[in-house]
């Protein structure tokens, strides 16, 4: 993650012109470096405003996938005649759709930017072939919003089950598509912070989505003959569709496409910035994406980190309602602090272990007492465990950074594997274990301890790799090369 303010651009001195060194600038005017800096700041300011809108869309994404937990509090199970583990299945089926859609959505596309050192973090093969990514992403959003509304009209469990699966199938395309779109506008030193801000939309949704759901359930219950949980799906689904329509004109298309919100010099610079990244980043022959996928599949570290990510995500999936908002707000703030400190120090292991240990403290507190106030305090500890997942993803990006296509495939596989954690989580909390849910918290403690142990083993492995590289460099008289972050 960049340690620079969101709206401040770094001054790259590739050339006194827009183009990269040695590049012909026939397709655009020359511009002094001082003027380029001014135009670049203007361009990033406009882009950042659109990133802020993407964060809003991601908040809607999370709200539409988690509102089922709030609906449960107002007769959702009873009205649809659910029995046994049917509600758990209804919750987890959404992530089955996510798993099936995210894997192909992350496949690296084959186009000239493949040599760009950071670009295919979450590239979307379909989006890359679309002339209007704004239309593609907003259409996905409108579809999942409409399906959310239909869940509010469901009369049977099986109808709701099918609709929940379809929501996951459609929603899964948004985050990889949005992250890929950012990678087509921002340089490598600018991208990490914007991607982190986008990911924080989920954290914000956990906080304010609970407040919004509480207001709808209590304020609209019985209106026009519909129960509160139906109004929850009606309102949030309709709001999603409205935001989706607005997104058509707000979400940016690719820099190569004409943009009415950019001045001509900003449009030219946007394209040149990406061309410069290709020029400076292309250190060798581009590697085909499918070759990188094969390498990732054969690398045990991908599967190891995938298991760590699955366990980590499963450990903090505790859902409340109104009382959950303040803890999630604190968790969002902590995420920025820990992520920035992790980048500043270059440490990954302790910045993953620390939040997980804090989360374990929260689980232990909840096991030890049934006092409402103390248990509420424990929620503030539990939400810190989410920080570990974000830092872990950064560690994945660092570990596989030497090969662009393998890096893309590795992150694709690891993120897809993490869906298994969410699929299993609903079964951690059967109503028969309530109200103390001691067994549930014990499972959360276990799924927090195991990633710590696995990350320590992985850190030791990377440390030995660094020592071997250093010994080889000394023996051959080479300069210091690549080192894994620990």
Tab-separated table of C-alpha atoms in Angstrom:
chain	number	residue	atom	x	y	z
A	1	UNK	CA	0.000	0.000	0.000
A	2	UNK	CA	1.320	3.413	-0.828
A	3	UNK	CA	2.258	5.669	2.083
A	4	UNK	CA	1.264	8.772	0.164
A	5	UNK	CA	-1.969	10.738	0.450
A	6	UNK	CA	-4.780	9.501	-1.796
A	7	UNK	CA	-4.807	12.552	-4.056
A	8	UNK	CA	-1.064	13.098	-4.359
A	9	UNK	CA	0.736	11.731	-7.399
A	10	UNK	CA	4.345	10.727	-7.518
A	11	UNK	CA	6.405	12.655	-10.052
A	12	UNK	CA	7.863	10.156	-12.485
A	13	UNK	CA	10.671	11.644	-14.513
A	14	UNK	CA	10.647	9.334	-17.462
A	15	UNK	CA	10.941	12.097	-19.991
A	16	UNK	CA	10.237	15.812	-20.415
A	17	UNK	CA	7.359	14.644	-22.601
A	18	UNK	CA	4.341	12.467	-21.935
A	19	UNK	CA	5.935	9.457	-23.540
A	20	UNK	CA	8.428	7.027	-22.081
A	21	UNK	CA	12.123	7.253	-23.028
A	22	UNK	CA	12.770	6.420	-26.626
A	23	UNK	CA	9.075	6.437	-27.474
A	24	UNK	CA	7.686	8.456	-30.316
A	25	UNK	CA	5.152	11.033	-29.199
A	26	UNK	CA	3.437	11.533	-32.528
A	27	UNK	CA	0.062	10.729	-30.989
A	28	UNK	CA	0.210	13.509	-28.404
A	29	UNK	CA	1.774	16.907	-27.689
A	30	UNK	CA	4.990	17.399	-25.782
A	31	UNK	CA	4.579	18.867	-22.329
A	32	UNK	CA	7.165	20.172	-19.834
A	33	UNK	CA	7.574	18.025	-16.729
A	34	UNK	CA	6.219	20.784	-14.496
A	35	UNK	CA	2.991	20.951	-16.493
A	36	UNK	CA	2.762	17.167	-16.534
A	37	UNK	CA	2.783	17.110	-12.741
A	38	UNK	CA	-0.139	19.525	-12.628
A	39	UNK	CA	-2.132	17.510	-15.178
A	40	UNK	CA	-1.319	14.257	-13.361
A	41	UNK	CA	-2.634	15.592	-10.057
A	42	UNK	CA	-5.834	16.690	-11.789
A	43	UNK	CA	-6.213	13.293	-13.416
A	44	UNK	CA	-5.720	11.376	-10.157
A	45	UNK	CA	-8.142	13.633	-8.330
A	46	UNK	CA	-10.863	12.831	-10.853
A	47	UNK	CA	-10.030	9.135	-10.777
A	48	UNK	CA	-10.128	9.019	-6.988
A	49	UNK	CA	-13.637	10.440	-6.966
A	50	UNK	CA	-14.715	7.527	-9.130
A	51	UNK	CA	-12.903	5.088	-6.858
A	52	UNK	CA	-15.002	6.514	-4.026
A	53	UNK	CA	-18.118	5.593	-6.019
A	54	UNK	CA	-16.782	2.055	-6.576
A	55	UNK	CA	-16.445	1.784	-2.801
A	56	UNK	CA	-20.137	2.703	-2.509
A	57	UNK	CA	-21.000	-0.046	-4.993
A	58	UNK	CA	-18.939	-2.564	-3.020
A	59	UNK	CA	-20.797	-1.540	0.137
A	60	UNK	CA	-24.047	-2.351	-1.656
A	61	UNK	CA	-22.500	-5.658	-2.712
A	62	UNK	CA	-21.834	-6.634	0.890
A	63	UNK	CA	-25.212	-5.413	2.115
A	64	UNK	CA	-27.058	-7.536	-0.425
A	65	UNK	CA	-25.099	-10.652	0.475
A	66	UNK	CA	-25.376	-10.307	4.286
A	67	UNK	CA	-28.929	-8.984	4.747
A	68	UNK	CA	-30.178	-12.535	5.205
A	69	UNK	CA	-28.733	-12.555	8.739
A	70	UNK	CA	-30.775	-9.465	9.622
A	71	UNK	CA	-33.907	-10.933	8.005
A	72	UNK	CA	-33.597	-13.941	10.281
A	73	UNK	CA	-34.433	-11.713	13.252
A	74	UNK	CA	-37.902	-10.861	11.878
A	75	UNK	CA	-39.512	-14.185	10.963
A	76	UNK	CA	-37.582	-15.031	7.792
A	77	UNK	CA	-37.190	-18.715	8.704
A	78	UNK	CA	-40.757	-19.106	9.939
A	79	UNK	CA	-42.371	-17.468	6.901
A	80	UNK	CA	-40.476	-19.723	4.482
A	81	UNK	CA	-40.984	-22.840	6.585
A	82	UNK	CA	-37.311	-23.595	7.177
A	83	UNK	CA	-36.257	-26.500	9.353
A	84	UNK	CA	-32.970	-27.860	10.671
A	85	UNK	CA	-29.920	-26.537	8.828
A	86	UNK	CA	-31.844	-25.059	5.923
A	87	UNK	CA	-31.028	-21.483	6.947
A	88	UNK	CA	-27.327	-22.402	7.134
A	89	UNK	CA	-27.537	-23.870	3.647
A	90	UNK	CA	-29.323	-20.766	2.392
A	91	UNK	CA	-26.483	-18.651	3.759
A	92	UNK	CA	-23.635	-20.734	2.380
A	93	UNK	CA	-25.136	-21.349	-1.094
A	94	UNK	CA	-24.299	-17.776	-2.082
A	95	UNK	CA	-20.578	-18.523	-1.765
A	96	UNK	CA	-20.904	-21.590	-3.956
A	97	UNK	CA	-21.940	-19.176	-6.701
A	98	UNK	CA	-18.980	-16.978	-5.768
A	99	UNK	CA	-16.549	-19.841	-6.091
A	100	UNK	CA	-17.880	-20.913	-9.490
A	101	UNK	CA	-17.748	-17.369	-10.891
A	102	UNK	CA	-14.622	-15.920	-9.295
A	103	UNK	CA	-12.242	-18.576	-10.586
A	104	UNK	CA	-12.856	-17.836	-14.301
A	105	UNK	CA	-13.183	-14.123	-13.575
A	106	UNK	CA	-9.582	-14.020	-12.374
A	107	UNK	CA	-8.053	-15.742	-15.409
A	108	UNK	CA	-5.233	-13.531	-16.788
A	109	UNK	CA	-6.125	-11.966	-20.118
A	110	UNK	CA	-3.668	-11.993	-23.021
A	111	UNK	CA	-2.905	-8.446	-24.046
A	112	UNK	CA	0.165	-6.161	-24.175
A	113	UNK	CA	-0.074	-5.069	-20.525
A	114	UNK	CA	0.773	-8.608	-19.358
A	115	UNK	CA	4.348	-7.511	-18.631
A	116	UNK	CA	3.159	-4.835	-16.237
A	117	UNK	CA	4.536	-5.902	-12.832
A	118	UNK	CA	1.343	-5.487	-10.813
A	119	UNK	CA	-1.504	-5.262	-13.266
A	120	UNK	CA	-3.130	-8.682	-13.183
A	121	UNK	CA	-3.847	-8.868	-9.478
A	122	UNK	CA	-7.464	-9.678	-10.249
A	123	UNK	CA	-7.783	-9.369	-13.983
A	124	UNK	CA	-11.133	-10.160	-15.550
A	125	UNK	CA	-11.025	-11.920	-18.886
A	126	UNK	CA	-14.513	-10.844	-19.866
A	127	UNK	CA	-14.080	-7.257	-18.742
A	128	UNK	CA	-10.887	-6.868	-20.749
A	129	UNK	CA	-12.815	-7.666	-23.923
A	130	UNK	CA	-15.610	-5.219	-23.163
A	131	UNK	CA	-15.562	-1.790	-24.765
A	132	UNK	CA	-17.683	-0.405	-21.925
A	133	UNK	CA	-16.591	-1.863	-18.562
A	134	UNK	CA	-18.857	0.691	-16.894
A	135	UNK	CA	-21.836	-0.934	-18.612
A	136	UNK	CA	-20.639	-4.445	-17.728
A	137	UNK	CA	-20.147	-3.738	-14.018
A	138	UNK	CA	-23.318	-1.680	-13.636
A	139	UNK	CA	-25.334	-4.391	-15.406
A	140	UNK	CA	-24.050	-7.016	-12.972
A	141	UNK	CA	-25.003	-4.716	-10.126
A	142	UNK	CA	-28.500	-4.108	-11.462
A	143	UNK	CA	-29.076	-7.854	-11.895
A	144	UNK	CA	-28.071	-8.763	-8.341
A	145	UNK	CA	-30.178	-5.863	-7.042
A	146	UNK	CA	-33.214	-7.147	-8.926
A	147	UNK	CA	-32.656	-10.669	-7.612
A	148	UNK	CA	-32.485	-9.246	-4.076
A	149	UNK	CA	-35.922	-7.683	-4.579
A	150	UNK	CA	-37.304	-11.029	-5.757
A	151	UNK	CA	-36.047	-12.713	-2.573
A	152	UNK	CA	-38.387	-10.356	-0.720
A	153	UNK	CA	-41.246	-11.898	-2.708
A	154	UNK	CA	-40.185	-15.508	-2.110
A	155	UNK	CA	-42.818	-17.794	-0.604
A	156	UNK	CA	-40.838	-21.009	-0.297
A	157	UNK	CA	-37.420	-22.025	0.935
A	158	UNK	CA	-36.360	-23.529	-2.392
A	159	UNK	CA	-37.202	-20.338	-4.271
A	160	UNK	CA	-35.032	-18.327	-1.893
A	161	UNK	CA	-32.264	-20.934	-2.212
A	162	UNK	CA	-32.128	-20.601	-6.010
A	163	UNK	CA	-32.197	-16.811	-5.851
A	164	UNK	CA	-29.398	-16.699	-3.257
A	165	UNK	CA	-27.233	-18.893	-5.471
A	166	UNK	CA	-27.846	-16.571	-8.425
A	167	UNK	CA	-26.913	-13.508	-6.360
A	168	UNK	CA	-23.535	-15.028	-5.542
A	169	UNK	CA	-23.056	-16.043	-9.155
A	170	UNK	CA	-23.578	-12.442	-10.356
A	171	UNK	CA	-22.020	-10.519	-7.437
A	172	UNK	CA	-18.722	-12.388	-7.698
A	173	UNK	CA	-17.886	-10.578	-10.925
A	174	UNK	CA	-17.804	-7.132	-9.329
A	175	UNK	CA	-14.707	-7.050	-7.120
A	176	UNK	CA	-12.270	-8.683	-9.595
A	177	UNK	CA	-13.721	-6.493	-12.353
A	178	UNK	CA	-13.400	-3.313	-10.276
A	179	UNK	CA	-9.850	-4.137	-9.163
A	180	UNK	CA	-8.857	-4.936	-12.745
A	181	UNK	CA	-10.336	-1.644	-13.923
A	182	UNK	CA	-8.259	0.235	-11.340
A	183	UNK	CA	-5.144	-1.505	-12.637
A	184	UNK	CA	-5.793	-0.025	-16.086
A	185	UNK	CA	-5.684	3.540	-14.694
A	186	UNK	CA	-3.227	3.579	-11.781
A	187	UNK	CA	0.519	2.999	-11.664
A	188	UNK	CA	2.088	0.401	-9.419
A	189	UNK	CA	2.907	2.839	-6.612
A	190	UNK	CA	-0.655	4.207	-6.717
A	191	UNK	CA	-2.648	0.996	-6.944
A	192	UNK	CA	-2.232	-0.673	-3.551
A	193	UNK	CA	-3.917	2.112	-1.585
A	194	UNK	CA	-6.856	2.341	-4.002
A	195	UNK	CA	-7.368	-1.421	-3.967
A	196	UNK	CA	-7.251	-1.423	-0.161
A	197	UNK	CA	-9.807	1.388	-0.052
A	198	UNK	CA	-12.051	-0.629	-2.346
A	199	UNK	CA	-11.724	-3.702	-0.124
A	200	UNK	CA	-12.638	-1.605	2.918
A	201	UNK	CA	-16.113	-1.211	1.450
A	202	UNK	CA	-16.888	-4.601	2.969
A	203	UNK	CA	-15.788	-3.398	6.397
A	204	UNK	CA	-17.886	-0.243	6.138
A	205	UNK	CA	-20.879	-2.304	5.022
A	206	UNK	CA	-20.605	-4.512	8.099
A	207	UNK	CA	-20.908	-1.383	10.220
A	208	UNK	CA	-23.481	0.798	8.487
A	209	UNK	CA	-25.356	-2.041	6.815
A	210	UNK	CA	-26.337	-3.236	10.273
A	211	UNK	CA	-27.643	0.217	11.183
A	212	UNK	CA	-29.635	0.473	7.956
A	213	UNK	CA	-31.097	-3.024	8.353
A	214	UNK	CA	-32.154	-2.254	11.902
A	215	UNK	CA	-33.995	0.882	10.774
A	216	UNK	CA	-35.813	-0.907	7.961
A	217	UNK	CA	-36.843	-3.879	10.084
A	218	UNK	CA	-38.276	-1.729	12.836
A	219	UNK	CA	-39.669	1.148	10.755
A	220	UNK	CA	-41.361	-0.651	7.855
A	221	UNK	CA	-42.575	-3.832	9.511
A	222	UNK	CA	-46.221	-4.358	8.518
A	223	UNK	CA	-46.302	-1.553	5.943
A	224	UNK	CA	-48.589	-2.471	3.005
A	225	UNK	CA	-48.990	-5.893	4.573
A	226	UNK	CA	-45.332	-6.904	4.184
A	227	UNK	CA	-43.205	-8.024	7.107
A	228	UNK	CA	-39.994	-6.204	7.982
A	229	UNK	CA	-37.673	-8.785	6.464
A	230	UNK	CA	-39.405	-8.494	3.084
A	231	UNK	CA	-39.028	-4.707	3.192
A	232	UNK	CA	-35.320	-5.217	3.909
A	233	UNK	CA	-34.858	-7.009	0.587
A	234	UNK	CA	-37.168	-4.576	-1.243
A	235	UNK	CA	-35.362	-1.448	-0.055
A	236	UNK	CA	-31.784	-2.663	-0.349
A	237	UNK	CA	-32.390	-4.333	-3.706
A	238	UNK	CA	-34.090	-1.240	-5.139
A	239	UNK	CA	-31.335	1.009	-3.813
A	240	UNK	CA	-28.777	-1.232	-5.508
A	241	UNK	CA	-30.579	-0.921	-8.857
A	242	UNK	CA	-30.714	2.889	-8.515
A	243	UNK	CA	-26.983	3.051	-7.772
A	244	UNK	CA	-26.345	0.706	-10.713
A	245	UNK	CA	-28.100	3.055	-13.134
A	246	UNK	CA	-25.979	5.943	-11.855
A	247	UNK	CA	-22.853	3.814	-12.196
A	248	UNK	CA	-23.195	3.705	-15.992
A	249	UNK	CA	-22.101	7.337	-16.139
A	250	UNK	CA	-19.736	7.387	-13.156
A	251	UNK	CA	-17.607	4.231	-13.407
A	252	UNK	CA	-14.734	4.973	-15.824
A	253	UNK	CA	-14.072	2.982	-18.957
A	254	UNK	CA	-10.546	2.178	-20.138
A	255	UNK	CA	-8.043	5.033	-20.770
A	256	UNK	CA	-8.121	4.213	-24.486
A	257	UNK	CA	-11.834	5.013	-24.611
A	258	UNK	CA	-13.052	8.634	-25.005
A	259	UNK	CA	-14.059	10.069	-21.620
A	260	UNK	CA	-16.218	13.176	-21.384
A	261	UNK	CA	-15.058	13.742	-17.791
A	262	UNK	CA	-11.425	14.123	-18.867
A	263	UNK	CA	-9.808	17.071	-20.621
A	264	UNK	CA	-7.796	16.246	-23.720
A	265	UNK	CA	-4.417	16.565	-21.974
A	266	UNK	CA	-5.659	14.361	-19.126
A	267	UNK	CA	-6.862	11.717	-21.595
A	268	UNK	CA	-3.517	11.678	-23.373
A	269	UNK	CA	-1.617	11.442	-20.103
A	270	UNK	CA	-3.827	8.606	-18.850
A	271	UNK	CA	-2.877	6.497	-21.874
A	272	UNK	CA	0.794	7.464	-21.709
A	273	UNK	CA	1.058	6.546	-18.033
A	274	UNK	CA	0.060	2.978	-18.816
A	275	UNK	CA	2.379	2.850	-21.819
A	276	UNK	CA	5.260	3.991	-19.618
A	277	UNK	CA	4.531	1.237	-17.148
A	278	UNK	CA	4.798	-1.340	-19.922
A	279	UNK	CA	8.075	0.162	-21.111
A	280	UNK	CA	9.686	0.272	-17.675
A	281	UNK	CA	8.206	-3.011	-16.484
A	282	UNK	CA	8.970	-5.191	-19.482
A	283	UNK	CA	12.221	-6.811	-18.379
A	284	UNK	CA	11.819	-9.894	-20.488
A	285	UNK	CA	9.586	-11.854	-22.795
A	286	UNK	CA	5.936	-11.668	-21.765
A	287	UNK	CA	4.620	-14.855	-20.254
A	288	UNK	CA	1.329	-16.314	-21.355
A	289	UNK	CA	-1.338	-16.327	-18.652
A	290	UNK	CA	-2.115	-20.030	-19.007
A	291	UNK	CA	1.565	-20.867	-18.414
A	292	UNK	CA	1.426	-18.894	-15.191
A	293	UNK	CA	-1.710	-20.777	-14.173
A	294	UNK	CA	0.052	-24.105	-14.670
A	295	UNK	CA	2.987	-22.914	-12.572
A	296	UNK	CA	0.675	-21.745	-9.808
A	297	UNK	CA	-1.175	-25.059	-9.732
A	298	UNK	CA	2.141	-26.909	-9.303
A	299	UNK	CA	3.431	-24.642	-6.505
A	300	UNK	CA	2.665	-25.997	-3.019
A	301	UNK	CA	2.897	-22.460	-1.582
A	302	UNK	CA	-0.266	-21.457	-3.455
A	303	UNK	CA	-2.267	-24.234	-1.844
A	304	UNK	CA	-0.666	-23.584	1.545
A	305	UNK	CA	-1.584	-19.895	1.509
A	306	UNK	CA	-5.001	-20.752	0.109
A	307	UNK	CA	-5.644	-22.917	3.159
A	308	UNK	CA	-4.405	-20.111	5.427
A	309	UNK	CA	-6.762	-17.634	3.745
A	310	UNK	CA	-9.707	-20.033	4.059
A	311	UNK	CA	-9.126	-20.558	7.787
A	312	UNK	CA	-8.505	-16.864	8.411
A	313	UNK	CA	-11.719	-15.778	6.708
A	314	UNK	CA	-13.682	-18.473	8.517
A	315	UNK	CA	-12.403	-17.349	11.912
A	316	UNK	CA	-14.036	-13.914	11.951
A	317	UNK	CA	-17.408	-14.602	10.325
A	318	UNK	CA	-19.483	-13.573	13.341
A	319	UNK	CA	-22.606	-11.608	12.473
A	320	UNK	CA	-24.735	-9.491	14.808
A	321	UNK	CA	-26.972	-6.543	13.937
A	322	UNK	CA	-27.228	-3.108	15.539
A	323	UNK	CA	-24.572	-3.751	18.186
A	324	UNK	CA	-22.093	-4.811	15.506
A	325	UNK	CA	-21.710	-1.351	13.946
A	326	UNK	CA	-19.209	0.316	16.341
A	327	UNK	CA	-16.875	-2.739	16.458
A	328	UNK	CA	-16.743	-2.837	12.651
A	329	UNK	CA	-15.988	0.892	12.509
A	330	UNK	CA	-13.025	0.309	14.803
A	331	UNK	CA	-11.984	-2.674	12.695
A	332	UNK	CA	-11.953	-0.510	9.558
A	333	UNK	CA	-9.792	2.139	11.229
A	334	UNK	CA	-7.384	-0.492	12.529
A	335	UNK	CA	-7.084	-1.984	9.062
A	336	UNK	CA	-5.566	1.213	7.674
A	337	UNK	CA	-3.145	1.610	10.562
A	338	UNK	CA	-1.910	-1.975	10.510
A	339	UNK	CA	-1.656	-2.143	6.707
A	340	UNK	CA	0.335	1.093	6.490
A	341	UNK	CA	2.657	0.006	9.318
A	342	UNK	CA	3.136	-3.376	7.628
A	343	UNK	CA	4.226	-1.629	4.420
A	344	UNK	CA	6.496	0.761	6.319
A	345	UNK	CA	8.305	-2.027	8.188
A	346	UNK	CA	8.197	-4.659	5.450
A	347	UNK	CA	6.856	-7.200	7.941
A	348	UNK	CA	3.934	-9.457	7.126
A	349	UNK	CA	3.952	-12.336	9.646
A	350	UNK	CA	3.532	-10.332	12.837
A	351	UNK	CA	0.964	-8.039	11.236
A	352	UNK	CA	-1.098	-11.151	10.465
A	353	UNK	CA	-0.461	-12.869	13.791
A	354	UNK	CA	-1.189	-9.801	15.932
A	355	UNK	CA	-4.784	-9.222	14.717
A	356	UNK	CA	-5.532	-12.961	14.919
A	357	UNK	CA	-4.319	-13.062	18.529
A	358	UNK	CA	-6.496	-10.067	19.382
A	359	UNK	CA	-9.443	-11.888	17.798
A	360	UNK	CA	-8.707	-14.961	19.906
A	361	UNK	CA	-8.881	-12.785	23.027
A	362	UNK	CA	-12.389	-11.749	21.966
A	363	UNK	CA	-13.466	-15.352	21.447
A	364	UNK	CA	-12.108	-16.369	24.860
A	365	UNK	CA	-13.962	-13.502	26.541
A	366	UNK	CA	-17.236	-14.604	24.949
A	367	UNK	CA	-16.687	-18.165	26.135
A	368	UNK	CA	-15.937	-17.037	29.678
A	369	UNK	CA	-19.087	-15.033	30.387
A	370	UNK	CA	-22.695	-14.457	29.408
A	371	UNK	CA	-22.625	-10.830	30.606
A	372	UNK	CA	-24.055	-8.739	27.763
A	373	UNK	CA	-21.769	-5.722	28.184
A	374	UNK	CA	-18.621	-7.838	28.397
A	375	UNK	CA	-19.633	-9.891	25.364
A	376	UNK	CA	-20.271	-6.685	23.451
A	377	UNK	CA	-16.750	-5.523	24.367
A	378	UNK	CA	-15.464	-8.827	22.974
A	379	UNK	CA	-16.840	-7.883	19.547
A	380	UNK	CA	-14.272	-5.066	19.344
A	381	UNK	CA	-11.542	-7.667	19.707
A	382	UNK	CA	-13.114	-10.101	17.247
A	383	UNK	CA	-13.324	-7.608	14.372
A	384	UNK	CA	-9.558	-7.068	14.535
A	385	UNK	CA	-9.080	-10.542	13.069
A	386	UNK	CA	-10.331	-9.241	9.704
A	387	UNK	CA	-7.154	-7.169	9.388
A	388	UNK	CA	-5.141	-10.373	9.064
A	389	UNK	CA	-6.942	-11.333	5.855
A	390	UNK	CA	-5.992	-8.076	4.102
A	391	UNK	CA	-2.333	-8.259	5.158
A	392	UNK	CA	-2.246	-11.913	4.093
A	393	UNK	CA	-3.393	-10.966	0.603
A	394	UNK	CA	-0.556	-8.432	0.429
A	395	UNK	CA	1.892	-11.154	1.490
A	396	UNK	CA	0.625	-13.317	-1.363
A	397	UNK	CA	1.220	-10.476	-3.820
A	398	UNK	CA	4.780	-10.012	-2.522
A	399	UNK	CA	5.636	-13.713	-2.553
A	400	UNK	CA	4.693	-14.320	-6.190
A	401	UNK	CA	5.797	-10.947	-7.567
A	402	UNK	CA	8.661	-12.290	-9.720
A	403	UNK	CA	6.349	-13.788	-12.346
A	404	UNK	CA	3.433	-11.624	-13.447
A	405	UNK	CA	1.188	-14.342	-14.868
A	406	UNK	CA	1.910	-16.738	-12.004
A	407	UNK	CA	1.205	-13.966	-9.548
A	408	UNK	CA	-2.180	-13.332	-11.124
A	409	UNK	CA	-3.061	-17.019	-11.169
A	410	UNK	CA	-1.885	-17.535	-7.582
A	411	UNK	CA	-4.022	-14.709	-6.248
A	412	UNK	CA	-6.938	-15.990	-8.309
A	413	UNK	CA	-6.707	-19.474	-6.851
A	414	UNK	CA	-6.138	-18.301	-3.277
A	415	UNK	CA	-9.094	-15.912	-3.369
A	416	UNK	CA	-11.300	-18.583	-4.879
A	417	UNK	CA	-10.271	-21.063	-2.194
A	418	UNK	CA	-11.209	-18.565	0.518
A	419	UNK	CA	-14.844	-18.971	-0.537
A	420	UNK	CA	-14.795	-22.402	1.106
A	421	UNK	CA	-14.351	-20.691	4.453
A	422	UNK	CA	-17.558	-18.730	3.978
A	423	UNK	CA	-19.415	-21.792	2.729
A	424	UNK	CA	-18.677	-23.649	5.952
A	425	UNK	CA	-19.132	-20.755	8.376
A	426	UNK	CA	-22.967	-20.873	8.644
A	427	UNK	CA	-22.694	-24.381	10.075
A	428	UNK	CA	-20.483	-23.069	12.902
A	429	UNK	CA	-23.488	-21.385	14.490
A	430	UNK	CA	-26.451	-23.777	14.788
A	431	UNK	CA	-29.226	-22.449	17.010
A	432	UNK	CA	-28.943	-25.588	19.162
A	433	UNK	CA	-25.538	-24.326	20.386
A	434	UNK	CA	-27.031	-21.064	21.600
A	435	UNK	CA	-27.265	-18.859	23.482
A	436	UNK	CA	-23.660	-19.236	24.677
A	437	UNK	CA	-22.305	-20.687	21.407
A	438	UNK	CA	-19.255	-22.008	23.247
A	439	UNK	CA	-18.626	-24.654	20.583
A	440	UNK	CA	-18.842	-21.986	17.866
A	441	UNK	CA	-16.241	-19.820	19.550
A	442	UNK	CA	-13.984	-22.816	20.085
A	443	UNK	CA	-14.095	-23.456	16.330
A	444	UNK	CA	-13.208	-19.782	15.729
A	445	UNK	CA	-10.249	-20.083	18.090
A	446	UNK	CA	-9.072	-23.194	16.243
A	447	UNK	CA	-9.412	-21.517	12.830
A	448	UNK	CA	-7.353	-18.595	14.197
A	449	UNK	CA	-4.568	-20.662	15.748
A	450	UNK	CA	-4.020	-22.841	12.680
A	451	UNK	CA	-3.268	-19.875	10.323
A	452	UNK	CA	-0.762	-18.524	12.866
A	453	UNK	CA	1.094	-21.843	12.908
A	454	UNK	CA	0.948	-22.176	9.120
A	455	UNK	CA	2.156	-18.582	8.611
A	456	UNK	CA	5.097	-19.230	10.960
A	457	UNK	CA	6.077	-22.315	8.958
A	458	UNK	CA	5.739	-20.326	5.733
A	459	UNK	CA	7.855	-17.486	7.176
A	460	UNK	CA	10.610	-19.945	8.081
A	461	UNK	CA	10.523	-21.332	4.548
A	462	UNK	CA	10.877	-17.852	3.011
A	463	UNK	CA	13.652	-16.999	5.462
A	464	UNK	CA	15.639	-20.045	4.328
A	465	UNK	CA	15.070	-19.059	0.705
A	466	UNK	CA	16.450	-15.586	1.423
A	467	UNK	CA	19.492	-17.047	3.190
A	468	UNK	CA	20.176	-19.358	0.245
A	469	UNK	CA	19.913	-16.464	-2.211
A	470	UNK	CA	22.285	-14.359	-0.101
A	471	UNK	CA	24.831	-17.194	0.094
A	472	UNK	CA	24.691	-17.701	-3.668
A	473	UNK	CA	25.200	-13.990	-4.310
A	474	UNK	CA	28.253	-13.912	-2.016
A	475	UNK	CA	29.741	-16.975	-3.693
A	476	UNK	CA	29.267	-15.597	-7.195
A	477	UNK	CA	29.996	-11.970	-6.354
A	478	UNK	CA	26.561	-10.815	-7.454
A	479	UNK	CA	24.685	-7.734	-6.314
A	480	UNK	CA	21.717	-8.120	-3.972
A	481	UNK	CA	18.696	-9.483	-5.769
A	482	UNK	CA	15.112	-10.363	-4.916
A	483	UNK	CA	14.207	-11.039	-1.287
A	484	UNK	CA	10.945	-12.383	0.100
A	485	UNK	CA	9.194	-10.231	2.659
A	486	UNK	CA	8.799	-12.017	5.980
